[in-house]
Coordinates of C-alpha atoms and ligand atoms in Angstrom, one line a residue:
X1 CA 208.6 39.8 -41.2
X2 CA 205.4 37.9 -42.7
X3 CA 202.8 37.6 -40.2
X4 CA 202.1 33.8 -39.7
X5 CA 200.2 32.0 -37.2
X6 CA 203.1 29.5 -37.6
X7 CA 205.2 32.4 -34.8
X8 CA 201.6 33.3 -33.0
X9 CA 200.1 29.9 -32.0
X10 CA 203.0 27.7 -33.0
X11 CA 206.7 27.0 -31.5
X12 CA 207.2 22.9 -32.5
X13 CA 205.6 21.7 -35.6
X14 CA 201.6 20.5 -34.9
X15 CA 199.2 18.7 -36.1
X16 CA 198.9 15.2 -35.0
X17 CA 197.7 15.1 -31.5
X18 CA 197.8 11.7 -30.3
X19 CA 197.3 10.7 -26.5
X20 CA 197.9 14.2 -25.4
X21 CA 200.7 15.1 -27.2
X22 CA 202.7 16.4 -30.0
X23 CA 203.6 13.9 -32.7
X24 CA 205.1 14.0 -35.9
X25 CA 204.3 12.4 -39.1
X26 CA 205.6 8.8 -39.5
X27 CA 206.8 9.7 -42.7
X28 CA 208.3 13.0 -41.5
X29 CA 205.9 14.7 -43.7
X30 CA 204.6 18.2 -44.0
X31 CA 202.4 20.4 -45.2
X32 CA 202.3 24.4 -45.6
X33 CA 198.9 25.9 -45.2
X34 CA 198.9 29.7 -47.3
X35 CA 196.0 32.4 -47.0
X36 CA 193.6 31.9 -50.0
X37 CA 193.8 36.1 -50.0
X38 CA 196.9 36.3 -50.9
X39 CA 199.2 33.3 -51.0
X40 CA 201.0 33.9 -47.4
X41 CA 202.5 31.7 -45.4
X42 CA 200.1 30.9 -43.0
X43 CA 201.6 27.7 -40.9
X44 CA 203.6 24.7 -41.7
X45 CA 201.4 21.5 -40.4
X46 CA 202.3 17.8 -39.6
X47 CA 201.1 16.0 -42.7
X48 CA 199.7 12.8 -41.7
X49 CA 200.1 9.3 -43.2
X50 CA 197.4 6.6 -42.9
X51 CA 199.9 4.9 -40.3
X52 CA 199.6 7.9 -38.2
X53 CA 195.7 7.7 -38.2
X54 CA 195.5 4.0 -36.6
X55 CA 197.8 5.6 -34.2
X56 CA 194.6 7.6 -33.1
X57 CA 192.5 5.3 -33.6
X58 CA 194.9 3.8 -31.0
X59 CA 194.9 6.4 -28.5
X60 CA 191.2 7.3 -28.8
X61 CA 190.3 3.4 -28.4
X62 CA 192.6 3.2 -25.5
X63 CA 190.7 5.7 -23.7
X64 CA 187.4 4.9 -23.9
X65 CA 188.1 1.6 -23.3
X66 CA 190.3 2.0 -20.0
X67 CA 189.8 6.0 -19.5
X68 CA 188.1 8.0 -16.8
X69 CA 186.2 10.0 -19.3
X70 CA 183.4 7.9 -20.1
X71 CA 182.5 7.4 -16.0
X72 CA 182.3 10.6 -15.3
X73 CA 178.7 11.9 -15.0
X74 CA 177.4 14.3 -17.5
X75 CA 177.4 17.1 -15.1
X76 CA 181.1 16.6 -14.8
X77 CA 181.4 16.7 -18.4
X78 CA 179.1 19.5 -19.2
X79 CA 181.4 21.7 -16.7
X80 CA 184.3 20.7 -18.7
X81 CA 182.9 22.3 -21.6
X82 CA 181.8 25.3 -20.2
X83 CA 185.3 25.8 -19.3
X84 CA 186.3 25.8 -22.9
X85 CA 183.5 27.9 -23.7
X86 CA 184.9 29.9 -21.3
X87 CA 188.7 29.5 -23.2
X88 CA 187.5 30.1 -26.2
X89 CA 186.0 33.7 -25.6
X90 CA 189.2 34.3 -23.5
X91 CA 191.5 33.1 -26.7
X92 CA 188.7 34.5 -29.5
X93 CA 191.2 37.1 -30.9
X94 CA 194.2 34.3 -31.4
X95 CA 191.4 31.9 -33.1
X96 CA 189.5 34.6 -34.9
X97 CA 192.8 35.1 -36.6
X98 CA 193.9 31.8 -37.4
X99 CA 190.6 31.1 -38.8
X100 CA 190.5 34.5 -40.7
X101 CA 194.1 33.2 -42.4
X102 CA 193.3 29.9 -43.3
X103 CA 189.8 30.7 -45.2
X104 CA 190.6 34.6 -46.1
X105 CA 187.4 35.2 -44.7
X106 CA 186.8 38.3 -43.0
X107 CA 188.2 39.4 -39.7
X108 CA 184.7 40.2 -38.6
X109 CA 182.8 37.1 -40.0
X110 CA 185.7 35.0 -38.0
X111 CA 185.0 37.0 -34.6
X112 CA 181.0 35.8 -35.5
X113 CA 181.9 32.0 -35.7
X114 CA 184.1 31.6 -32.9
X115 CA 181.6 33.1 -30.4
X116 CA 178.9 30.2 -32.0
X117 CA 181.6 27.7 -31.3
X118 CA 181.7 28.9 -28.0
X119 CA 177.9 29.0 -27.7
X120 CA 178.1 25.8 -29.1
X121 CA 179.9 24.1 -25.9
X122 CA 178.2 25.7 -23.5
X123 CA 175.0 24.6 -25.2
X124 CA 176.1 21.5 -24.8
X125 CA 177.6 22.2 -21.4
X126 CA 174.3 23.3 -19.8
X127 CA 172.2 20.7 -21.6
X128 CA 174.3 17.3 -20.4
X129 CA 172.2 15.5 -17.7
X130 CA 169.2 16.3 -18.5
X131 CA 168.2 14.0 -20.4
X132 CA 169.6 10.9 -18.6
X133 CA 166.7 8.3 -19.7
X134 CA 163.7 6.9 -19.1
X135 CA 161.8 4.7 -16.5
X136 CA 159.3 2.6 -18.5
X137 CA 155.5 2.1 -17.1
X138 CA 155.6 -1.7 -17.7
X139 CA 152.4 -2.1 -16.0
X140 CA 154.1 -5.3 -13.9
X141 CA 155.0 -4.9 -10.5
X142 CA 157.7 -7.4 -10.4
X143 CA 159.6 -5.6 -13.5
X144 CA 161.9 -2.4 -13.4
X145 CA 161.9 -1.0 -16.9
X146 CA 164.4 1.8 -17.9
X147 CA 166.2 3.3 -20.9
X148 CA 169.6 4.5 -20.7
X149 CA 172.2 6.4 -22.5
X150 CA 175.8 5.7 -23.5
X151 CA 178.0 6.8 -25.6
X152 CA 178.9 5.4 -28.9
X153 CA 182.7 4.8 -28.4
X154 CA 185.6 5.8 -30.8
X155 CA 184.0 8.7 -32.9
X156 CA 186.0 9.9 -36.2
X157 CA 185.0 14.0 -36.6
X158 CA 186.1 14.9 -40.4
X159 CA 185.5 18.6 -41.0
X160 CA 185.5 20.7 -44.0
X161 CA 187.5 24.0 -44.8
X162 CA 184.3 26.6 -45.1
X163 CA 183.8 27.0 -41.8
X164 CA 186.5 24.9 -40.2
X165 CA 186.6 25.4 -36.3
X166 CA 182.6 25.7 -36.0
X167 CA 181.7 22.5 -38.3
X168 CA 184.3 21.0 -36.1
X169 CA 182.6 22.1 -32.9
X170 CA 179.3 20.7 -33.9
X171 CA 181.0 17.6 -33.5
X172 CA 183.1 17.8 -31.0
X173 CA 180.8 19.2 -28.1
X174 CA 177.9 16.1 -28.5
X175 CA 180.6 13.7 -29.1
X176 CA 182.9 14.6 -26.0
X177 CA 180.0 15.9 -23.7
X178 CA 178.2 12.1 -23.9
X179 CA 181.4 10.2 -23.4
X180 CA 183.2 9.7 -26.3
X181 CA 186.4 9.5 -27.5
X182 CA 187.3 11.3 -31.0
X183 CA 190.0 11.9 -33.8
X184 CA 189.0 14.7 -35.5
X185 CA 190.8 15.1 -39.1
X186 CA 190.4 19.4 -40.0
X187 CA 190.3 20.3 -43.9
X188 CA 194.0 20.1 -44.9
X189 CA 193.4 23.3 -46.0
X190 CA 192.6 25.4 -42.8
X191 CA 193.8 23.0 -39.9
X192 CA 194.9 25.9 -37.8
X193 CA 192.1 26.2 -35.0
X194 CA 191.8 22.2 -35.0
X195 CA 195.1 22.4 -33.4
X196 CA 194.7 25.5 -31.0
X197 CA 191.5 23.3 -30.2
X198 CA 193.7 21.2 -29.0
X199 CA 195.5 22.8 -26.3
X200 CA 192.0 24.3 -25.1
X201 CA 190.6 20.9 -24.5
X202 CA 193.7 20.2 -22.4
X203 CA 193.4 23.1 -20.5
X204 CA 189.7 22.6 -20.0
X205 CA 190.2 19.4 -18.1
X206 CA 189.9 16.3 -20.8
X207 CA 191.8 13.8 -20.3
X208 CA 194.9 12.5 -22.9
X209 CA 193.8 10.1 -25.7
X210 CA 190.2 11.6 -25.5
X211 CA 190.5 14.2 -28.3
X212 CA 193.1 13.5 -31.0
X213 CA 193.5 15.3 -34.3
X214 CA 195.2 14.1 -37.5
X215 CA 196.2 16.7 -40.3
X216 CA 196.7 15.8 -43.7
X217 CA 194.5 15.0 -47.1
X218 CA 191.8 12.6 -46.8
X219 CA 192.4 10.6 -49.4
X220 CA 195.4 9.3 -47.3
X221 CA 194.5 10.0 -43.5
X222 CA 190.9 9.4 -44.2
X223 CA 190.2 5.7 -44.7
X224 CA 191.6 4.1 -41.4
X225 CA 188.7 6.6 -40.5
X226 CA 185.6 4.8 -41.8
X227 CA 187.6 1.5 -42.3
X228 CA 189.0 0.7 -39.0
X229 CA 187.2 -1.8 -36.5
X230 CA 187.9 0.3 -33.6
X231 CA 186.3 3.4 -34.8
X232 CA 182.2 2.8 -34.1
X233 CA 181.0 6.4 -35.9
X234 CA 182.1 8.4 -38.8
X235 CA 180.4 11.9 -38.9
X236 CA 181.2 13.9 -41.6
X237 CA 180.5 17.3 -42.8
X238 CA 182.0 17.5 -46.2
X239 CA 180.8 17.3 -50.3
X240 CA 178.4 14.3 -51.2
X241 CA 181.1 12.6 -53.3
X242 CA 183.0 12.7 -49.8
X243 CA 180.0 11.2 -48.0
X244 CA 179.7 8.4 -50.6
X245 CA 182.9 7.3 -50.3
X246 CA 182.7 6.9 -46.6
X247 CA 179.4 5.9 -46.9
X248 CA 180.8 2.6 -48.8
X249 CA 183.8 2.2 -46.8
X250 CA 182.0 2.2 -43.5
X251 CA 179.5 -0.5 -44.6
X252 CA 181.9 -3.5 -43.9
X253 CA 182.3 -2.5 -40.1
X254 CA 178.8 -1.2 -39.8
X255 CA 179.6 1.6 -38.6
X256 CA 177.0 4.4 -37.6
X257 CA 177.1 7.8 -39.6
X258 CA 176.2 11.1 -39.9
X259 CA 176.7 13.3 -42.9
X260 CA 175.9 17.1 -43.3
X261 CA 176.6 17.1 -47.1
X262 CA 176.0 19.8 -49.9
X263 CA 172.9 21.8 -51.0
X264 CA 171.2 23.4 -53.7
X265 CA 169.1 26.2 -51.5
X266 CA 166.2 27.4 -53.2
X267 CA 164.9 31.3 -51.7
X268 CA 161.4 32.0 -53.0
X269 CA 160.3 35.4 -53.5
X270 CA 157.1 36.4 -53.9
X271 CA 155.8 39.7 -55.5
X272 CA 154.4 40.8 -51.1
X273 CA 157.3 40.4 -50.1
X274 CA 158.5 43.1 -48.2
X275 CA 160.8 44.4 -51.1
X276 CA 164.1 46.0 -49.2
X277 CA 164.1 43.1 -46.9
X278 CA 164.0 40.7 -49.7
X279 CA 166.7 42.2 -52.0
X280 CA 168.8 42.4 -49.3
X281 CA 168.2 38.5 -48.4
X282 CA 168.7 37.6 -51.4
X283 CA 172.0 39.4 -51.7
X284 CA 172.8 37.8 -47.7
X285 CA 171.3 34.3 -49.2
X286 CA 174.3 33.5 -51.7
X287 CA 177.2 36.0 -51.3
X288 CA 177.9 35.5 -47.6
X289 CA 181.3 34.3 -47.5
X290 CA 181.4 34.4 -51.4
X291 CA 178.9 31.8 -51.4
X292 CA 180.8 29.1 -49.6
X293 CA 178.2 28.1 -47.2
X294 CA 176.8 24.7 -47.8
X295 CA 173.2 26.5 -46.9
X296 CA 174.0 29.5 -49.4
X297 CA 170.4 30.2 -50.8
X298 CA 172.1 30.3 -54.7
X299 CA 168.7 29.5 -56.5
X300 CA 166.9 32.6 -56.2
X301 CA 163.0 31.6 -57.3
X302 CA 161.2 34.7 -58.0
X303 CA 157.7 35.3 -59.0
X304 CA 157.0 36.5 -62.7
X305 CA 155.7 39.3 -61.9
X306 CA 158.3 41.2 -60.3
X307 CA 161.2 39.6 -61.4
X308 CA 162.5 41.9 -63.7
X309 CA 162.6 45.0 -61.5
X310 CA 163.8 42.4 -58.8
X311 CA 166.5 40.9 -60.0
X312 CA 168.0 44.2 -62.1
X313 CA 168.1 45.6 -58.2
X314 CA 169.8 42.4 -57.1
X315 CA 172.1 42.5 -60.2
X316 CA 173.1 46.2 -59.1
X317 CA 173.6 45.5 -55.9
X318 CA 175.7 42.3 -56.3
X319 CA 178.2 44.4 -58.6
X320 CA 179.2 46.9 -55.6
X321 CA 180.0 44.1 -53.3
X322 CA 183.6 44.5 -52.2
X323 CA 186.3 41.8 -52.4
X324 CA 189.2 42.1 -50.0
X325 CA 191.7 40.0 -47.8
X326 CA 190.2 39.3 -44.1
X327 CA 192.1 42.4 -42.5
X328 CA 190.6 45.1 -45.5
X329 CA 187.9 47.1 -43.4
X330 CA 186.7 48.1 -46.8
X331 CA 186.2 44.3 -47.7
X332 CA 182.5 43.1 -47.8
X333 CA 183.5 39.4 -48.8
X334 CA 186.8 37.4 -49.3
X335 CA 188.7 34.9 -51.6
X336 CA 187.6 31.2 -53.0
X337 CA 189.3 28.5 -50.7
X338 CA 191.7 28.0 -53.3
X339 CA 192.8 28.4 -57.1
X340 CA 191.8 24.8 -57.9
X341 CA 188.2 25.5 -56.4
X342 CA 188.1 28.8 -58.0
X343 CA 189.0 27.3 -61.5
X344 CA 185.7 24.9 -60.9
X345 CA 183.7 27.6 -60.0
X346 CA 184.6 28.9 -63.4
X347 CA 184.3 26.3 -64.9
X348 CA 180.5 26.1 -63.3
X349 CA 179.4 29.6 -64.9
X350 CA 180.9 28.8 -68.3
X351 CA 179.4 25.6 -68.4
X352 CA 175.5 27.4 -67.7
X353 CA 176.4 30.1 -70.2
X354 CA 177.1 27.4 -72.9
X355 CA 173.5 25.9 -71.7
X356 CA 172.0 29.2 -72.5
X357 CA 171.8 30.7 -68.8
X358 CA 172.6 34.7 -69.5
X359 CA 175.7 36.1 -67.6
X360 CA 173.9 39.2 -66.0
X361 CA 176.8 40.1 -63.6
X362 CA 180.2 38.6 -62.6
X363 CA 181.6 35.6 -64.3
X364 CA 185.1 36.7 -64.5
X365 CA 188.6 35.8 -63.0
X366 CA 190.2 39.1 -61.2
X367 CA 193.5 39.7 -62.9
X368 CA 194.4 43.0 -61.3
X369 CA 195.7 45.1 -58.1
X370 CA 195.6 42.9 -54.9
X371 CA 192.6 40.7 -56.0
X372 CA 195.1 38.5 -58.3
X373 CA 196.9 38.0 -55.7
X374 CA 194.2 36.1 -54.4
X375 CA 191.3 33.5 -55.5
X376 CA 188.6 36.0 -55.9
X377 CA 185.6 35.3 -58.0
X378 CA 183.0 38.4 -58.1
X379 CA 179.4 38.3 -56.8
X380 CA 178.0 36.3 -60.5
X381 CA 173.9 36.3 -61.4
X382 CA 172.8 34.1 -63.8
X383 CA 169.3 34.9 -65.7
X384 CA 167.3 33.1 -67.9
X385 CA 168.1 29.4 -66.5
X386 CA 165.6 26.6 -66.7
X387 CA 165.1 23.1 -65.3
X388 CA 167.5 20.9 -66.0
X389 CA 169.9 22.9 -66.4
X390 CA 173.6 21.7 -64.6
X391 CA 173.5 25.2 -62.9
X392 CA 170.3 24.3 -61.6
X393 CA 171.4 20.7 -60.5
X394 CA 174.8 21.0 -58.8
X395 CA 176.1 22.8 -56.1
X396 CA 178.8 25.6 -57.2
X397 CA 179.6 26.6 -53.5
X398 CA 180.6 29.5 -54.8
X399 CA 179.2 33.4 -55.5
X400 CA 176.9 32.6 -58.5
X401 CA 173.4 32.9 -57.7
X402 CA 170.8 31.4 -60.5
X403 CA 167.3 32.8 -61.0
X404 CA 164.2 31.1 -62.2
X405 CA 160.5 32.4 -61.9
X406 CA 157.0 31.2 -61.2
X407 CA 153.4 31.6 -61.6
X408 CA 152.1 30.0 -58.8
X409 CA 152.5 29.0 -55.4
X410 CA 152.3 25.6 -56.8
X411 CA 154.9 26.3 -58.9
X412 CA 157.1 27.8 -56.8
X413 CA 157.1 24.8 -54.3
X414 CA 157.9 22.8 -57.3
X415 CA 161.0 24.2 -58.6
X416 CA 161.8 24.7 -55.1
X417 CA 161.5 21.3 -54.2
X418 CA 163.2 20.1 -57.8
X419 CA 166.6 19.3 -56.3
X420 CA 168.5 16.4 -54.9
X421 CA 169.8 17.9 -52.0
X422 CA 167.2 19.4 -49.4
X423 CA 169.4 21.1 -46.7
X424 CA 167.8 24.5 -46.3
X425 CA 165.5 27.0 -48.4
X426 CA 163.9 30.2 -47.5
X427 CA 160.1 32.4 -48.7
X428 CA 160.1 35.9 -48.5
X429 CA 156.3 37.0 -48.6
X430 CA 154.0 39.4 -46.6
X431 CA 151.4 36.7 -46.4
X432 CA 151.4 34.5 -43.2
X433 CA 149.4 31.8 -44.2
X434 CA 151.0 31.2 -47.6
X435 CA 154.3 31.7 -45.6
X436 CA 153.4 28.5 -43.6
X437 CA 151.6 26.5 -46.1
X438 CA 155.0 27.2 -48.2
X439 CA 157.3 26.0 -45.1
X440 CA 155.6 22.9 -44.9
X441 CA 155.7 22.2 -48.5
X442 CA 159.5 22.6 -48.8
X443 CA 161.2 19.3 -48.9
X444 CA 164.2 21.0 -46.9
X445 CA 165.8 21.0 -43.4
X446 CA 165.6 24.4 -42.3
X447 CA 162.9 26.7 -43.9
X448 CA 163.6 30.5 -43.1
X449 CA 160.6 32.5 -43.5
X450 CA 161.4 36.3 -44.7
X451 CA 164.8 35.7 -43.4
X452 CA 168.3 34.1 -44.4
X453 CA 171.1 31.7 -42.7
X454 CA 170.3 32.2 -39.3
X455 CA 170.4 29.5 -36.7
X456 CA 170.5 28.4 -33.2
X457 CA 172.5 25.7 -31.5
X458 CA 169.4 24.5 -29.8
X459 CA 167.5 24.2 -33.1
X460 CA 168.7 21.3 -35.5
X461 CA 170.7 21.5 -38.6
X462 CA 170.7 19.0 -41.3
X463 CA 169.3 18.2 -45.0
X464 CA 166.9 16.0 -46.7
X465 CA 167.8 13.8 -49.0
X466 CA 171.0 13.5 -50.5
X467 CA 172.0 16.8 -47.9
X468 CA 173.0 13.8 -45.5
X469 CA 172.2 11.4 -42.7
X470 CA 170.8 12.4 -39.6
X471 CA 171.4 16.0 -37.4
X472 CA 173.5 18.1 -35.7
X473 CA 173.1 20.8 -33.1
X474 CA 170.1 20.7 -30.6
X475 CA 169.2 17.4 -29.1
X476 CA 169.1 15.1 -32.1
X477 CA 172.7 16.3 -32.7
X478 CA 173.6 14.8 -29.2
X479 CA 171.6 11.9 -29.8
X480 CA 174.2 10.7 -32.9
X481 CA 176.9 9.8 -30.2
X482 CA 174.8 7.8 -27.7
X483 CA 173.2 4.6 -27.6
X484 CA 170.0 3.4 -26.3
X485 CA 170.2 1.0 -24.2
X486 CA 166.9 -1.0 -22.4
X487 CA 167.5 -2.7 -19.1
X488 CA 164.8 -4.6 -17.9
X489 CA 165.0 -6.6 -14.3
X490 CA 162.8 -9.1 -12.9
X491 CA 162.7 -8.6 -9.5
X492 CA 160.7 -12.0 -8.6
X493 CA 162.8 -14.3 -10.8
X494 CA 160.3 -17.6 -11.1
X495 CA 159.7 -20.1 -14.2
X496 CA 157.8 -19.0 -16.8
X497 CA 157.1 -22.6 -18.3
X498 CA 157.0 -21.6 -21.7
X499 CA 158.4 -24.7 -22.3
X500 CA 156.2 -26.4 -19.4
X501 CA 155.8 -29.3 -21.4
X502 CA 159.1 -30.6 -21.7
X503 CA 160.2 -31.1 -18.1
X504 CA 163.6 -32.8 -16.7
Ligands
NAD601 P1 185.3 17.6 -49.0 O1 184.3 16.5 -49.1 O2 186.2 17.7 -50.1 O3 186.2 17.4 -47.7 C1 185.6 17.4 -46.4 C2 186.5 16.7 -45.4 O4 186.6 15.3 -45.8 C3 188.0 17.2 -45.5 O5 188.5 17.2 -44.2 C4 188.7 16.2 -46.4 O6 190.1 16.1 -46.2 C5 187.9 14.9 -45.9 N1 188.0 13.7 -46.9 C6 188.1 13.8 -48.2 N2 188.1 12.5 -48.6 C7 188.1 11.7 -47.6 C8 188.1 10.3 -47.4 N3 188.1 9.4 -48.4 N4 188.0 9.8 -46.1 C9 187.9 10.6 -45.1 N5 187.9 12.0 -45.2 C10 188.0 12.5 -46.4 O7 184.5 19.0 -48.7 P2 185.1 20.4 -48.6 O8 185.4 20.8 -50.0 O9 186.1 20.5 -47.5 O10 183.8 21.2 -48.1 C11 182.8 21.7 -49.0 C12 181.6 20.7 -49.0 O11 181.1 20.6 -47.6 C13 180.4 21.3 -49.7 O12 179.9 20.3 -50.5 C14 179.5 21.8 -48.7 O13 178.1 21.8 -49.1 C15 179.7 20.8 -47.6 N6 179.3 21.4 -46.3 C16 178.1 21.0 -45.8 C17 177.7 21.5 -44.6 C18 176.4 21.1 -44.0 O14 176.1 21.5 -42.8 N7 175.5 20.3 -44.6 C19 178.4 22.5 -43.9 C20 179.6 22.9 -44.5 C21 180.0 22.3 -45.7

């Protein structure tokens, strides 16, 4: 019998969760979601229609409005999501696997994001009420000043299909632990975990109509999302084409936003670096995941004068990477997303050859044994690219890694810094001044210093220009789903006779 999450997590059909429970589409659509490893049957989804996402909108609205969520204290909240920190490590093999299904990524790299999902909540968990506001020093006896927080309202979570359940949770944890009511909308590609999430949040004590989920495509569940009046936030992590749609559909309503978009992530090498540390972050940088990582460091910026030897060892190293399906314990990395994204990927490295970037490695489509089964792309290095070029400009969220070389430091922060995107870069150098002076010159959101794609959920995550709007994780990430508000009270109420001069 196939193996399907569809018999482990599933007995109805899922995938709209609408005022705690079940639904099906309107339409009576549905979708069938298939392992990008091998084309497997992996669940068979509710496929929402946009009727089905007012619905939400609905139920979410409904609860914040009338619901006990929002007047609990934070401590009560934060406990709730300790507990499904808590459900989540209890559950991790049943998610690890879902996840590991949907993407094709490996069993192992699965296992690593749900525990940061789970660190995630309890991040969150711990930190709610500490932070409750601020008495104000008006200097007037007669005045109590304070600042207080509340939540935003109706919050719509879209999620992309790279890292589905943890991108997800960077939502959801700020969003639920301040007050808010969501629908969350998974890639329609990898919805799985969005819907065990579902039943954990249950379990873990929120209440129905709080956290609601819509599966489906976005171009027809997605624009109640940043359309709708009753929806106050749109946060998206997704591709910038994504984030400008909703970006113009979300200006009638005002809405507030916040976008983790894409990324062009240059890694500078320089000739100190410590040589095995770098290769080997280099390699980390852009392959992880087979480059699908909206941080991957793809634009490896080397200097002159050891590039050749350092890139030939990079080249060498990049062609023994293993490809295999998530439960291969030889596998080092897994499968594109899907054929279509595979085919663009393609397209990508073609595309820089004909600009006159050299194909050192890669730049093939598997076609036998169990990869073509599959939507593997090899580890690809492209040499010999210059400014300007469309390799150098867009994102290929895929494995092809692009190298360019400098003279100077100057330089380096330069080409470094020539991007629209600014969401994360990294220098690799033996030199700890030059290391800071570089980190402070990079035009980027997180700078890793000798190092490559770690993070933390207290530290924040989020790009420079066109990498998005605003932050997630740490405490600016829980600052997108609550207001300020300043209450100010007179405690001697008296005339002010401003307007003295016309009297009664
Ligand atoms: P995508 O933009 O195609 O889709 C993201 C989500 O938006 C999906 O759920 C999709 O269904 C939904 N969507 C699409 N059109 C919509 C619409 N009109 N209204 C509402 N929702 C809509 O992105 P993807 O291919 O799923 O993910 C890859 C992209 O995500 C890359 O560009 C990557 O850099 C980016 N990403 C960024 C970060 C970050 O932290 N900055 C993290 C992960 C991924």
């Amino acid at each position: 019998m196939t193996t399907t999450i569809h018999n482990v997590l599933q007995d109805t059909l899922k995938g709209l969760y609408i005022d705690g429970g079940w639904r099906q589409a309107s339409d009576g659509g549905t979708s069938t979601v298939r392992c990008p490893a091998d084309g497997r049957e992996v669940a068979i989804v509710a496929s929402a229609t946009a009727a089905d996402s007012e619905r939400a909108i609905a139920s979410a609205r409904a609860a914040f409005d009338d619901g006990p969520w929002r007047r609990l204290t934070d401590i009560e909240r934060g406990a709730v999501l300790l507990r499904v920190a808590d459900l989540l490590e209890r559950d991790k093999a049943i998610y690890a696997k879902a996840e590991a299904l949907d993407t094709g990524k490996r069993l192992v790299e699965a296992e690593y994001d749900i525990d940061d999902i789970a660190a995630c909540f309890r991040y969150y968990g711990k930190i709610a009420g500490l932070d409750a506001g601020r008495v104000i020093d008006t200097g007037k006896p007669n005045a109590i000043s304070r600042v207080v927080y509340e939540p935003i309202g109706v919050c719509a979570l879209i999620a992309p299909w790279n890292y589905p359940l943890l991108q997800a949770a960077w939502k959801v944890a700020p969003a639920l632990v301040t007050g808010n009511s969501f629908v969350l909308k998974p890639s329609e590609l990898t919805p799985s975990t969005s819907i065990q999430l579902m039943e954990t949040l249950a379990e873990a004590g929120v209440p129905a109509g709080v956290a609601n989920l819509v599966t489906g495509p976005g171009s027809k569940v997605g624009p109640p999302l940043s359309s709708d009046p009753r929806v106050d936030l749109v946060s998206l992590t997704g591709s910038l084409a994504t984030g400008q749609t909703i970006m113009a559909a979300a200006a009638e309503t005002v809405k507030n936003i916040a976008f983790e978009l894409g990324g062009k992530n240059p890694n500078v090498v320089f000739a100190d670096a410590d040589w095995d540390a770098a290769v080997d972050n280099a390699l980390t940088a852009v392959f992880l995941h087979s480059g699908q990582v909206c941080s991957a460091g793809a634009r490896l910026v080397v200097e002159e004068t050891i590039a050749e030897r350092f890139v030939a060892e990079v080249v060498e190293r990049a062609k023994r990477i293993r490809m295999g399906g998530p439960f291969d314990p030889n596998a080092e990395t897994g499968p594109l997303i899907s054929a279509k994204h595979r085919d663009q990927v393609h397209a990508y490295v073609q595309a820089g050859i004909a600009e006159g970037a050299e194909l050192l490695c890669g730049g093939y489509i598997p076609e036998d044994g169990v990869l073509a089964d599959g939507f593997f792309y090899p580890p690809t290095v492209l040499g010999n690219c210059r400014s300007g070029m469309s390799v150098l400009l867009e994102e290929s969220f895929g494995p092809v890694l692009t190298v360019e070389t400098f003279g100077t430091e100057a330089e380096a922060v330069a080409i470094a810094n020539d991007t629209e995107y600014g969401l994360a870069g990294a220098v690799g150098t033996s030199d700890a001044s030059k290391a800071q002076r570089v980190a402070n010159a990079l035009r980027h959101g997180t700078v890793w210093i000798n190092d490559f794609h770690p993070y933390v959920p207290q530290a924040e995550w989020g790009g420079f220009g066109k990498s998005g709007i605003g932050r997630e994780l740490g405490q600016a990430g829980l600052n997108e789903y609550r207001e300020a508000k300043h209450i100010w009270q007179n405690l001697t109420p008296a005339p002010t006779e401003w307007f003295g001069g016309n009297p009664l």
